[in-house]
Coordinates of C-alpha atoms in Angstrom, one line a residue:
M897 CA -15.8 53.3 -7.9
E898 CA -18.8 52.3 -10.0
G899 CA -20.7 55.4 -8.8
L900 CA -17.8 57.7 -9.8
F901 CA -17.5 56.1 -13.2
K902 CA -21.2 56.5 -13.8
L903 CA -21.1 60.2 -12.8
I904 CA -18.3 60.9 -15.3
Q905 CA -20.0 58.9 -18.0
E906 CA -23.3 60.8 -17.6
N907 CA -21.7 64.2 -17.4
S908 CA -19.5 63.4 -20.5
V909 CA -22.7 62.5 -22.4
A910 CA -24.3 65.8 -21.3
V911 CA -21.4 68.1 -22.3
I912 CA -20.9 66.3 -25.6
E913 CA -24.5 66.8 -26.6
K914 CA -24.4 70.5 -25.5
E915 CA -21.1 71.2 -27.2
Y916 CA -21.3 69.2 -30.3
G917 CA -25.0 68.4 -30.7
V918 CA -24.3 64.7 -30.8
I919 CA -26.1 62.1 -28.6
V920 CA -23.8 59.5 -27.2
E921 CA -24.8 56.5 -25.1
P922 CA -23.2 56.3 -21.6
S923 CA -22.0 52.8 -22.4
Q924 CA -19.8 54.3 -25.2
M925 CA -17.9 56.2 -22.6
T926 CA -15.3 54.0 -21.0
V927 CA -14.0 55.2 -17.7
Q928 CA -11.2 53.4 -15.8
I929 CA -8.6 53.9 -13.1
T930 CA -5.6 55.9 -14.5
R931 CA -2.5 53.8 -15.0
K932 CA 0.1 54.6 -12.4
E933 CA 2.7 55.9 -14.9
F934 CA 0.4 58.8 -15.8
E935 CA -0.8 61.7 -13.7
G936 CA -4.5 61.4 -12.7
D937 CA -7.0 59.4 -10.8
V938 CA -9.5 58.3 -13.5
T939 CA -9.3 58.2 -17.2
L940 CA -11.9 58.8 -19.9
V941 CA -11.2 56.9 -23.1
T942 CA -12.0 59.2 -26.0
F943 CA -10.9 57.1 -29.0
P944 CA -14.5 56.0 -29.9
L945 CA -15.5 59.7 -30.1
V946 CA -12.7 60.9 -32.3
K947 CA -14.1 59.6 -35.6
M948 CA -17.7 60.4 -34.6
L949 CA -16.9 64.1 -33.8
R950 CA -14.2 64.5 -36.4
K951 CA -11.7 65.9 -33.9
S952 CA -8.1 65.0 -33.2
P953 CA -7.6 63.1 -29.9
I954 CA -5.7 66.0 -28.3
E955 CA -8.2 68.6 -29.4
L956 CA -11.2 66.6 -28.3
G957 CA -9.6 65.5 -25.0
T958 CA -8.5 69.0 -24.1
R959 CA -12.0 70.5 -24.8
L960 CA -13.8 67.7 -22.9
G961 CA -11.5 68.2 -19.9
E962 CA -12.3 71.9 -19.8
L963 CA -16.0 71.3 -20.0
L964 CA -16.0 68.5 -17.4
K965 CA -13.9 70.6 -15.0
K966 CA -16.6 73.3 -15.2
Q967 CA -19.4 70.8 -14.9
L968 CA -17.9 68.8 -11.9
D969 CA -16.3 70.5 -9.0
I970 CA -14.6 67.2 -8.0
I971 CA -12.2 67.5 -10.9
E972 CA -9.1 69.4 -10.0
S973 CA -7.1 69.2 -13.2
C974 CA -6.9 67.3 -16.6
N975 CA -4.3 66.1 -19.0
V976 CA -4.5 64.4 -22.3
V977 CA -2.3 61.5 -23.6
Q978 CA -3.4 60.6 -27.1
G979 CA -7.0 59.3 -26.8
F980 CA -7.0 59.2 -23.0
L981 CA -8.3 62.1 -20.9
N982 CA -6.8 61.8 -17.4
L983 CA -8.7 63.5 -14.6
K984 CA -7.2 64.4 -11.3
L985 CA -9.8 64.6 -8.5
S986 CA -9.9 67.0 -5.6
E987 CA -8.7 66.2 -2.1
R988 CA -12.2 67.0 -0.9
F989 CA -13.6 64.2 -3.1
W990 CA -11.1 61.7 -1.7
N991 CA -11.8 62.8 1.9
D992 CA -15.5 62.4 1.3
I993 CA -15.0 58.9 -0.3
F994 CA -12.9 57.8 2.7
N995 CA -15.5 59.2 5.2
D996 CA -18.4 57.4 3.5
S997 CA -16.4 54.1 3.3
F998 CA -15.3 54.3 6.9
N999 CA -18.8 55.1 8.1
T1000 CA -20.4 52.2 6.2
V1001 CA -20.6 49.2 8.5
D1002 CA -20.7 46.5 5.8
F1003 CA -18.6 48.4 3.3
G1004 CA -18.5 46.6 0.0
R1005 CA -21.4 44.3 0.6
R1006 CA -24.9 44.6 -0.9
E1007 CA -28.2 44.0 0.9
V1008 CA -30.2 40.9 -0.1
T1009 CA -32.5 41.9 -3.0
D1010 CA -34.7 38.9 -3.6
S1011 CA -34.7 36.4 -0.7
A1012 CA -37.8 34.6 -2.2
H1013 CA -35.8 33.1 -5.0
P1014 CA -32.4 31.9 -3.6
I1015 CA -29.5 30.6 -5.5
V1016 CA -29.1 26.8 -4.8
L1017 CA -25.4 26.0 -4.9
E1018 CA -24.1 22.4 -4.8
Y1019 CA -20.6 21.5 -3.9
S1020 CA -18.5 18.7 -2.4
S1021 CA -20.7 15.8 -3.6
P1022 CA -18.4 13.1 -2.3
N1023 CA -18.7 9.3 -2.8
T1024 CA -19.0 7.3 0.3
N1025 CA -16.3 4.8 -0.8
K1026 CA -13.3 6.8 0.0
P1027 CA -12.0 9.8 2.0
L1028 CA -11.9 13.4 0.7
H1029 CA -8.7 14.1 -1.3
L1030 CA -6.9 17.2 -2.8
G1031 CA -9.5 17.4 -5.7
H1032 CA -12.3 17.5 -3.1
I1033 CA -10.4 20.3 -1.3
R1034 CA -10.5 22.5 -4.4
N1035 CA -14.2 21.7 -4.8
N1036 CA -15.1 22.4 -1.2
L1037 CA -13.1 25.6 -0.9
L1038 CA -14.4 26.9 -4.3
G1039 CA -18.0 26.1 -3.5
Y1040 CA -17.9 27.6 0.0
S1041 CA -16.1 30.8 -1.3
V1042 CA -18.5 31.2 -4.2
S1043 CA -21.4 31.0 -1.8
E1044 CA -19.9 33.7 0.4
L1045 CA -19.2 35.8 -2.6
L1046 CA -22.8 35.6 -3.8
K1047 CA -24.0 36.5 -0.4
A1048 CA -21.7 39.5 -0.3
N1049 CA -23.3 40.6 -3.6
G1050 CA -26.8 40.6 -2.2
N1051 CA -28.0 37.0 -2.9
R1052 CA -29.6 34.5 -0.6
V1053 CA -27.7 31.2 -1.0
V1054 CA -28.7 27.7 0.0
K1055 CA -25.5 25.6 0.2
V1056 CA -26.3 21.9 -0.6
N1057 CA -24.3 18.7 -0.7
L1058 CA -25.4 15.7 -2.7
I1059 CA -23.8 12.7 -1.2
N1060 CA -23.3 9.9 -3.7
D1061 CA -24.1 7.1 -1.3
R1062 CA -25.2 4.3 -3.7
G1063 CA -24.0 2.7 -6.8
I1064 CA -21.5 0.1 -8.0
H1065 CA -18.5 2.0 -6.6
I1066 CA -20.1 1.9 -3.1
C1067 CA -20.7 -1.9 -3.5
K1068 CA -17.1 -2.5 -4.3
S1069 CA -16.0 -1.2 -0.9
M1070 CA -18.8 -3.1 0.9
L1071 CA -17.9 -6.3 -0.9
A1072 CA -14.2 -6.0 -0.1
W1073 CA -15.0 -5.4 3.6
Q1074 CA -17.4 -8.3 3.6
K1075 CA -14.8 -10.6 2.1
W1076 CA -11.6 -9.5 3.9
G1077 CA -12.6 -7.1 6.7
N1078 CA -12.7 -9.5 9.6
N1079 CA -15.3 -7.1 11.2
E1080 CA -12.7 -4.3 11.3
T1081 CA -14.2 -1.0 12.5
P1082 CA -12.8 2.5 12.9
A1083 CA -12.6 1.9 16.7
T1084 CA -10.6 -1.4 16.3
S1085 CA -8.4 -0.1 13.5
G1086 CA -7.7 3.4 14.8
L1087 CA -8.6 4.8 11.4
K1088 CA -11.1 7.5 10.6
G1089 CA -14.2 5.9 9.1
D1090 CA -13.8 7.4 5.6
H1091 CA -10.2 6.2 5.6
L1092 CA -11.2 2.7 6.6
V1093 CA -13.8 2.4 3.9
G1094 CA -11.3 3.8 1.3
K1095 CA -8.9 1.1 2.3
Y1096 CA -11.3 -1.5 1.1
Y1097 CA -12.1 0.3 -2.1
V1098 CA -8.4 0.1 -2.9
A1099 CA -8.4 -3.6 -1.8
F1100 CA -11.2 -4.4 -4.3
D1101 CA -9.4 -2.7 -7.1
K1102 CA -6.2 -4.7 -6.4
A1103 CA -8.1 -8.0 -6.2
F1104 CA -10.0 -7.2 -9.4
K1105 CA -6.8 -6.4 -11.3
A1106 CA -5.2 -9.6 -10.0
E1107 CA -8.2 -11.6 -11.2
I1108 CA -8.1 -10.0 -14.6
Q1109 CA -4.4 -10.6 -14.9
S1110 CA -4.9 -14.3 -14.0
L1111 CA -7.5 -14.7 -16.7
V1112 CA -5.3 -12.9 -19.3
D1113 CA -2.3 -15.1 -18.3
A1114 CA -4.6 -18.1 -19.0
G1115 CA -5.2 -16.8 -22.6
V1116 CA -8.4 -14.9 -22.1
P1117 CA -8.5 -11.6 -24.0
K1118 CA -8.6 -8.6 -21.6
D1119 CA -12.0 -7.4 -22.6
D1120 CA -13.5 -10.8 -22.2
A1121 CA -11.6 -11.3 -18.9
E1122 CA -13.3 -8.1 -17.5
K1123 CA -16.7 -9.4 -18.5
Q1124 CA -16.0 -12.8 -16.9
S1125 CA -14.8 -11.3 -13.6
V1126 CA -16.5 -13.1 -10.7
L1127 CA -15.6 -10.3 -8.3
M1128 CA -17.2 -7.6 -10.5
E1129 CA -20.3 -9.7 -10.9
E1130 CA -20.6 -10.1 -7.2
A1131 CA -20.5 -6.3 -6.8
R1132 CA -23.2 -6.0 -9.5
E1133 CA -25.3 -8.5 -7.7
M1134 CA -24.9 -6.6 -4.4
L1135 CA -26.1 -3.4 -6.2
R1136 CA -29.2 -5.3 -7.5
K1137 CA -29.9 -6.5 -4.0
W1138 CA -29.5 -3.0 -2.7
E1139 CA -32.0 -1.6 -5.1
A1140 CA -34.3 -4.5 -4.2
E1141 CA -33.9 -3.4 -0.5
D1142 CA -32.2 -6.6 0.6
Q1143 CA -32.1 -6.3 4.4
E1144 CA -28.6 -7.7 4.9
V1145 CA -27.1 -5.5 2.2
R1146 CA -28.9 -2.4 3.4
Q1147 CA -27.6 -3.0 7.0
L1148 CA -24.0 -3.3 5.8
W1149 CA -24.5 -0.2 3.6
G1150 CA -25.9 1.8 6.5
K1151 CA -23.1 0.8 8.8
M1152 CA -20.2 1.6 6.5
N1153 CA -21.8 4.9 5.3
G1154 CA -22.2 5.9 8.9
W1155 CA -18.4 5.5 9.3
V1156 CA -17.8 7.6 6.3
Y1157 CA -20.1 10.4 7.4
D1158 CA -18.4 10.7 10.7
G1159 CA -15.1 11.0 8.9
F1160 CA -16.4 13.5 6.4
N1161 CA -17.8 15.7 9.1
K1162 CA -14.4 15.9 10.9
T1163 CA -12.7 16.9 7.7
Y1164 CA -15.4 19.5 6.8
S1165 CA -15.1 21.0 10.2
R1166 CA -11.4 21.3 10.0
M1167 CA -11.6 22.8 6.5
G1168 CA -14.1 25.3 7.7
V1169 CA -16.9 24.5 5.2
S1170 CA -20.6 23.9 5.9
F1171 CA -23.9 23.1 4.2
D1172 CA -27.5 24.2 4.7
K1173 CA -28.9 20.9 3.4
L1174 CA -27.7 17.4 2.6
Y1175 CA -29.2 15.3 -0.2
Y1176 CA -28.5 11.7 -0.6
E1177 CA -28.5 9.9 -4.0
S1178 CA -30.3 7.0 -2.3
E1179 CA -33.2 9.3 -1.6
T1180 CA -33.3 11.1 -5.0
Y1181 CA -32.7 8.4 -7.6
L1182 CA -36.3 7.0 -7.3
L1183 CA -37.7 10.4 -8.3
G1184 CA -35.2 10.4 -11.2
K1185 CA -36.5 7.0 -12.3
S1186 CA -40.0 8.3 -12.1
L1187 CA -39.1 11.2 -14.3
V1188 CA -37.5 8.9 -16.8
Q1189 CA -40.6 6.7 -16.9
D1190 CA -42.7 9.9 -17.5
G1191 CA -40.4 10.9 -20.4
L1192 CA -40.7 7.4 -21.9
S1193 CA -44.5 7.6 -21.7
S1194 CA -44.6 11.0 -23.3
G1195 CA -42.3 10.0 -26.1
S1196 CA -39.4 12.3 -25.1
L1197 CA -37.2 9.3 -24.3
Y1198 CA -37.0 5.9 -25.9
Q1199 CA -36.5 2.2 -24.9
Q1200 CA -34.1 -0.3 -26.5
E1201 CA -35.0 -4.0 -26.9
N1202 CA -33.1 -5.0 -23.8
G1203 CA -35.3 -2.7 -21.7
S1204 CA -32.8 0.1 -21.1
I1205 CA -34.1 3.7 -21.5
W1206 CA -32.2 6.4 -23.4
A1207 CA -32.4 10.1 -24.4
D1208 CA -31.5 11.0 -28.0
L1209 CA -29.4 14.1 -27.8
T1210 CA -28.0 14.0 -31.4
E1211 CA -30.0 17.0 -32.6
E1212 CA -28.3 19.1 -29.9
G1213 CA -24.9 17.9 -31.0
L1214 CA -24.4 15.3 -28.3
D1215 CA -25.1 11.5 -28.5
H1216 CA -27.5 9.0 -27.0
K1217 CA -27.5 9.1 -23.2
L1218 CA -28.3 6.1 -21.0
L1219 CA -30.8 6.9 -18.2
L1220 CA -31.8 3.4 -16.9
R1221 CA -29.9 0.2 -17.4
A1222 CA -31.5 -2.9 -18.8
D1223 CA -31.7 -4.4 -15.3
G1224 CA -33.6 -1.3 -14.1
T1225 CA -30.8 0.1 -12.1
S1226 CA -30.1 3.8 -12.4
V1227 CA -27.0 5.9 -13.4
Y1228 CA -25.7 9.2 -12.2
M1229 CA -27.9 11.1 -14.6
T1230 CA -31.0 9.4 -13.2
Q1231 CA -30.4 10.8 -9.7
D1232 CA -29.3 14.2 -11.0
L1233 CA -32.7 14.5 -12.8
G1234 CA -34.5 13.7 -9.5
T1235 CA -32.3 16.0 -7.4
A1236 CA -32.8 18.9 -9.7
Q1237 CA -36.6 18.5 -9.6
L1238 CA -36.5 18.1 -5.9
R1239 CA -34.5 21.3 -5.4
Y1240 CA -36.7 23.3 -7.7
S1241 CA -39.9 22.1 -5.9
E1242 CA -38.4 23.0 -2.5
F1243 CA -36.8 26.4 -3.2
T1244 CA -38.0 27.7 -6.6
P1245 CA -34.4 29.1 -7.0
S1246 CA -33.4 31.8 -9.4
S1247 CA -30.5 29.5 -10.4
M1248 CA -29.0 26.2 -9.5
I1249 CA -25.2 26.1 -9.6
Y1250 CA -23.2 22.9 -9.6
V1251 CA -19.6 23.1 -8.6
V1252 CA -18.2 20.1 -10.4
G1253 CA -14.9 19.4 -12.2
N1254 CA -14.5 20.0 -16.0
E1255 CA -14.5 16.3 -16.7
Q1256 CA -18.3 16.5 -16.2
N1257 CA -18.9 19.2 -18.8
Y1258 CA -20.8 16.8 -21.0
H1259 CA -22.9 15.5 -18.1
F1260 CA -24.3 18.9 -17.3
D1261 CA -24.8 19.9 -20.9
A1262 CA -26.8 16.6 -21.2
L1263 CA -28.7 17.3 -17.9
K1264 CA -30.1 20.6 -19.1
I1265 CA -31.1 19.2 -22.5
I1266 CA -32.9 16.2 -20.9
L1267 CA -34.7 18.4 -18.5
K1268 CA -35.9 20.5 -21.4
K1269 CA -37.1 17.3 -23.2
L1270 CA -39.0 16.6 -20.0
N1271 CA -40.7 20.0 -20.3
K1272 CA -39.0 21.6 -17.3
D1273 CA -39.1 25.3 -18.1
W1274 CA -36.5 26.0 -15.4
A1275 CA -33.8 23.9 -17.0
D1276 CA -31.9 27.0 -18.2
S1277 CA -31.5 28.1 -14.6
I1278 CA -28.9 25.4 -14.2
R1279 CA -25.3 26.6 -14.3
H1280 CA -22.2 24.4 -14.1
L1281 CA -19.2 26.0 -12.4
S1282 CA -16.7 23.9 -14.2
Y1283 CA -13.2 23.9 -12.6
G1284 CA -9.9 22.5 -13.6
M1285 CA -8.1 19.6 -11.9
V1286 CA -5.5 20.0 -9.2
E1287 CA -2.2 18.3 -10.1
L1288 CA 0.9 17.7 -8.0
P1289 CA 4.6 18.1 -9.1
D1290 CA 4.7 14.3 -9.6
G1291 CA 1.5 13.9 -11.6
K1292 CA -2.2 13.1 -11.3
M1293 CA -4.0 11.2 -8.5
K1294 CA -5.9 7.9 -8.8
S1295 CA -8.3 6.9 -6.0
R1296 CA -8.6 3.3 -6.9
E1297 CA -4.9 2.8 -6.8
G1298 CA -4.6 4.6 -3.4
T1299 CA -2.3 7.3 -4.9
V1300 CA -4.4 10.2 -3.9
V1301 CA -3.3 13.0 -1.7
D1302 CA -5.7 12.6 1.2
A1303 CA -7.3 15.9 2.5
D1304 CA -6.6 15.1 6.1
D1305 CA -2.9 14.2 5.4
L1306 CA -2.5 17.3 3.4
M1307 CA -3.9 19.6 6.1
D1308 CA -1.5 17.8 8.6
Q1309 CA 1.4 18.5 6.3
M1310 CA 0.4 22.1 5.8
Y1311 CA 0.2 22.5 9.6
D1312 CA 3.7 21.1 10.1
T1313 CA 5.1 23.3 7.3
A1314 CA 3.4 26.4 8.8
K1315 CA 4.8 25.6 12.2
Q1316 CA 8.3 25.1 10.9
M1317 CA 8.4 28.3 8.8
T1318 CA 6.7 30.4 11.5
E1319 CA 9.1 29.3 14.1
E1320 CA 12.1 29.9 11.8
L1321 CA 10.9 33.5 11.3
G1322 CA 10.3 33.9 15.1
K1323 CA 6.7 35.0 14.6
S1324 CA 5.4 32.9 17.5
E1325 CA 8.2 33.5 20.1
E1326 CA 6.0 35.4 22.6
M1327 CA 3.1 33.0 22.4
D1328 CA 2.2 30.2 24.7
E1329 CA 1.6 26.7 23.3
K1330 CA -2.1 27.0 22.9
E1331 CA -1.9 30.4 21.0
S1332 CA 1.0 29.3 18.8
S1333 CA -0.8 26.0 17.9
R1334 CA -3.9 28.1 17.0
L1335 CA -1.7 30.4 14.9
Y1336 CA -0.1 27.5 13.0
S1337 CA -3.6 26.1 12.2
V1338 CA -4.9 29.5 11.0
I1339 CA -1.8 30.1 8.8
S1340 CA -1.7 26.7 7.3
L1341 CA -5.4 26.8 6.3
A1342 CA -4.9 30.3 4.9
A1343 CA -2.0 29.1 2.8
L1344 CA -3.9 26.2 1.5
K1345 CA -7.1 28.1 0.7
Y1346 CA -5.5 31.2 -0.8
F1347 CA -3.1 29.1 -3.0
I1348 CA -6.1 27.2 -4.4
L1349 CA -8.6 30.1 -4.7
K1350 CA -6.2 32.6 -6.2
V1351 CA -6.2 30.5 -9.4
D1352 CA -9.0 31.1 -11.9
P1353 CA -11.5 28.2 -11.3
K1354 CA -11.4 27.2 -15.0
K1355 CA -7.6 26.6 -15.0
T1356 CA -5.9 23.4 -14.1
M1357 CA -3.5 24.1 -11.2
L1358 CA -0.3 22.7 -9.8
F1359 CA -0.3 22.6 -6.0
N1360 CA 3.0 23.0 -4.2
P1361 CA 2.5 23.1 -0.4
R1362 CA 5.7 24.8 0.6
E1363 CA 5.3 27.6 -2.0
S1364 CA 1.9 28.4 -0.5
I1365 CA 3.4 29.4 2.9
D1366 CA 5.5 32.4 2.1
F1367 CA 5.2 35.6 4.2
N1368 CA 6.5 37.7 1.4
G1369 CA 4.8 36.4 -1.7
N1370 CA 1.3 36.3 -3.2
T1371 CA 0.1 34.1 -0.4
G1372 CA -2.5 33.9 2.3
P1373 CA 0.1 34.3 5.1
F1374 CA 1.4 37.5 3.5
I1375 CA -2.1 39.1 3.6
Q1376 CA -2.6 37.8 7.1
Y1377 CA 0.7 39.3 8.2
T1378 CA -0.3 42.6 6.7
Y1379 CA -3.6 42.5 8.7
A1380 CA -1.7 41.6 11.9
R1381 CA 0.8 44.4 11.3
I1382 CA -2.2 46.9 11.1
K1383 CA -3.7 45.5 14.3
S1384 CA -0.3 45.9 16.0
V1385 CA -0.1 49.6 14.9
L1386 CA -3.6 50.2 16.2
R1387 CA -2.8 48.6 19.6
K1388 CA 0.4 50.6 20.0
S1389 CA -1.3 53.8 19.1
Q1390 CA -3.6 53.6 22.2
T1391 CA -5.9 55.9 20.3
D1392 CA -9.7 55.8 20.2
L1393 CA -10.7 56.1 16.6
P1394 CA -13.8 58.2 15.7
V1395 CA -17.1 56.4 15.5
V1396 CA -18.0 58.6 12.6
A1397 CA -15.3 59.9 10.3
S1398 CA -15.5 63.5 9.0
F1399 CA -11.9 64.2 7.7
N1400 CA -11.1 67.0 5.4
Q1401 CA -7.4 67.5 5.0
A1402 CA -4.4 67.6 2.6
L1403 CA -3.6 64.1 1.4
E1404 CA -0.4 62.5 0.4
P1405 CA -0.3 60.5 -3.0
K1406 CA 0.1 57.2 -1.1
E1407 CA -3.0 58.0 1.0
I1408 CA -5.0 58.6 -2.1
E1409 CA -3.7 55.4 -3.7
L1410 CA -4.8 53.4 -0.7
I1411 CA -8.3 55.0 -0.6
K1412 CA -8.6 54.2 -4.3
Q1413 CA -7.7 50.6 -3.8
I1414 CA -10.1 50.3 -0.9
N1415 CA -12.9 51.7 -2.9
L1416 CA -12.5 49.1 -5.7
Y1417 CA -13.8 46.5 -3.2
P1418 CA -17.6 46.8 -4.0
D1419 CA -16.9 46.5 -7.7
V1420 CA -14.6 43.5 -7.3
I1421 CA -17.3 41.7 -5.2
N1422 CA -19.9 42.4 -8.0
E1423 CA -17.5 41.3 -10.7
G1424 CA -16.4 38.2 -8.8
A1425 CA -20.0 37.1 -8.0
N1426 CA -21.0 37.5 -11.7
A1427 CA -18.1 35.5 -12.8
L1428 CA -18.3 32.9 -9.9
S1429 CA -14.6 33.5 -9.4
P1430 CA -13.1 34.0 -5.9
S1431 CA -9.7 34.5 -7.7
L1432 CA -10.8 38.1 -8.2
I1433 CA -11.2 38.6 -4.5
A1434 CA -7.9 36.9 -3.8
S1435 CA -6.1 39.1 -6.3
Y1436 CA -7.8 42.2 -4.8
A1437 CA -6.8 41.3 -1.3
Y1438 CA -3.2 40.8 -2.3
D1439 CA -3.1 44.2 -4.2
L1440 CA -4.6 45.9 -1.1
A1441 CA -2.1 44.4 1.2
K1442 CA 0.8 45.5 -1.1
E1443 CA -0.7 49.0 -1.3
Y1444 CA -0.9 49.2 2.5
N1445 CA 2.6 48.1 3.0
Q1446 CA 3.9 50.8 0.6
F1447 CA 1.8 53.3 2.5
Y1448 CA 3.2 52.0 5.8
H1449 CA 6.8 52.2 4.7
E1450 CA 6.6 55.7 3.0
L1451 CA 4.5 57.6 5.6
S1452 CA 4.9 57.8 9.4
I1453 CA 1.9 56.8 11.4
L1454 CA 2.7 56.5 15.1
K1455 CA 5.5 59.1 14.9
E1456 CA 3.4 61.6 13.0
T1457 CA 3.4 64.8 15.0
N1458 CA 0.3 66.4 13.4
D1459 CA -2.5 64.9 15.5
E1460 CA -5.1 65.2 12.7
K1461 CA -2.8 63.4 10.2
R1462 CA -1.9 60.8 12.7
L1463 CA -5.6 60.1 13.5
F1464 CA -6.5 60.0 9.8
R1465 CA -3.7 57.5 9.0
L1466 CA -4.8 55.3 11.9
A1467 CA -8.4 55.4 10.6
L1468 CA -7.2 54.6 7.1
S1469 CA -5.2 51.7 8.5
S1470 CA -8.3 50.5 10.5
L1471 CA -10.5 50.6 7.3
T1472 CA -7.8 48.7 5.4
A1473 CA -7.8 46.0 8.1
R1474 CA -11.6 45.8 7.9
V1475 CA -11.6 45.3 4.2
L1476 CA -8.8 42.8 4.3
S1477 CA -10.6 40.8 6.9
D1478 CA -13.9 40.8 5.0
A1479 CA -12.2 39.9 1.7
L1480 CA -10.4 37.0 3.3
S1481 CA -13.6 35.9 5.0
I1482 CA -15.1 35.4 1.5
L1483 CA -12.3 33.1 0.8
G1484 CA -13.0 31.3 4.1
I1485 CA -9.7 32.5 5.7
E1486 CA -9.4 33.7 9.3
V1487 CA -7.1 36.6 10.3
P1488 CA -4.9 36.5 13.3
E1489 CA -4.7 39.5 15.6
R1490 CA -1.0 39.1 15.9
M1491 CA 1.7 37.0 14.3

């Protein structure tokens, strides 16, 4: 509808200048879809012009309507409600709009405009000390969907995953397995590799807490007890050995990380997300350390007496940020500096987007400032897509205590719930076991993805699995069912739709409303891409599904006796299905042909 709005803006500017001798900028002319309680298709907001032209809202709106109607043959009639000029457009216009949309293969999408400078988008970024959990699910689904949304809006996107495969947290799992693992492997335990390693991360935390409690019971203050922990010192020593490339430690690290990668890949595949390139912290932190040393040499950074290196960010309203510890080991910021430099050197991106939770807002503010201090003129290309946490009805999750909702377990639960509810409604009665199993999987993933993605990324959300699977509410399965309903209508019609549409006929109000909703799609893609918000696509898909269902219930399709009307309604149904399928694909959701 952007083209229509622009047309009305430009013609409004022209008639105002001609009639009143006043030059108005097109941006001052607000055009929007007419609210459903008023007659009309689009509305021109005239309030800003009332004072400028010294006319009453009614007088000004009436005159503008008369002039626009003469200027544009697409306008059939006008009416004024206070400072709003409502324009009703001709049936010929809506027929043409439908024909153009139907005949456009990739309707709604834009062609890639600048493939030389892609957008590099990082998401997932797991630690190799535990399996993916519900928080990771939101991250992965959001990252994948944003990448698809940016592609639909004409961008080339490189999806990257930085795997945090080194650090003290990794050494905790390694040390626990070394102490208590008895050579347990995924094969001998029957556990996925990431689950097995996560088991030992939890074991370390329990042993550490028990050690601290023992010292506290012996009269040692808690802060001192944590400093005296033998177990934690062993983990730190393992990290020092890792950075010194101790062969034994590196071998154990490689073996346990291999288990985790195998587990991650299975989860990613089931979730339906993918990456164009993987980065590993173990391969980027050295470049980060080199950049820190360069900053120290240039005077951009400073060194404390104990040898640690810091950035002073107080002038920018932050604090002092540690970049290298006194023992020479790196921190998260160190590897992020190296990774950013590596990506810029590889891709010269137009922007680098990091999909990371809002608890890391400070980290990314600091990252940009430090890069600027290091004279990286591309630092402003960094953008942090900060999203809220996912909470459950019974509270937050804690990885170290083993109270997380595991991603694999959650997807299993979603499958079981989808199976139960689908069978209760009889939607899989005519399917064999293979087809019904596939349907339950598609429905369960749609329920999970839609429920998470329909929420604005910035908001903390409460996830309730059963609420997400509802064939009548604002859910993925409801939109899937609408799509399947359309496909059923098309099959039953046994009609060959035209390859090229050229309709020109009288239209019912519900047909026009559906065409309007369909034609908002390109604008929604553009708005969603600019805001990095798949929730706008989710909301649009739901509104389109609702609009189609009203059209379906109010107007006859298969029983329509007028052949031209019947063919048009089938074509309109087909276009609706295409748009629903495409919108859901941006959310990473598949559509079943029947359910």
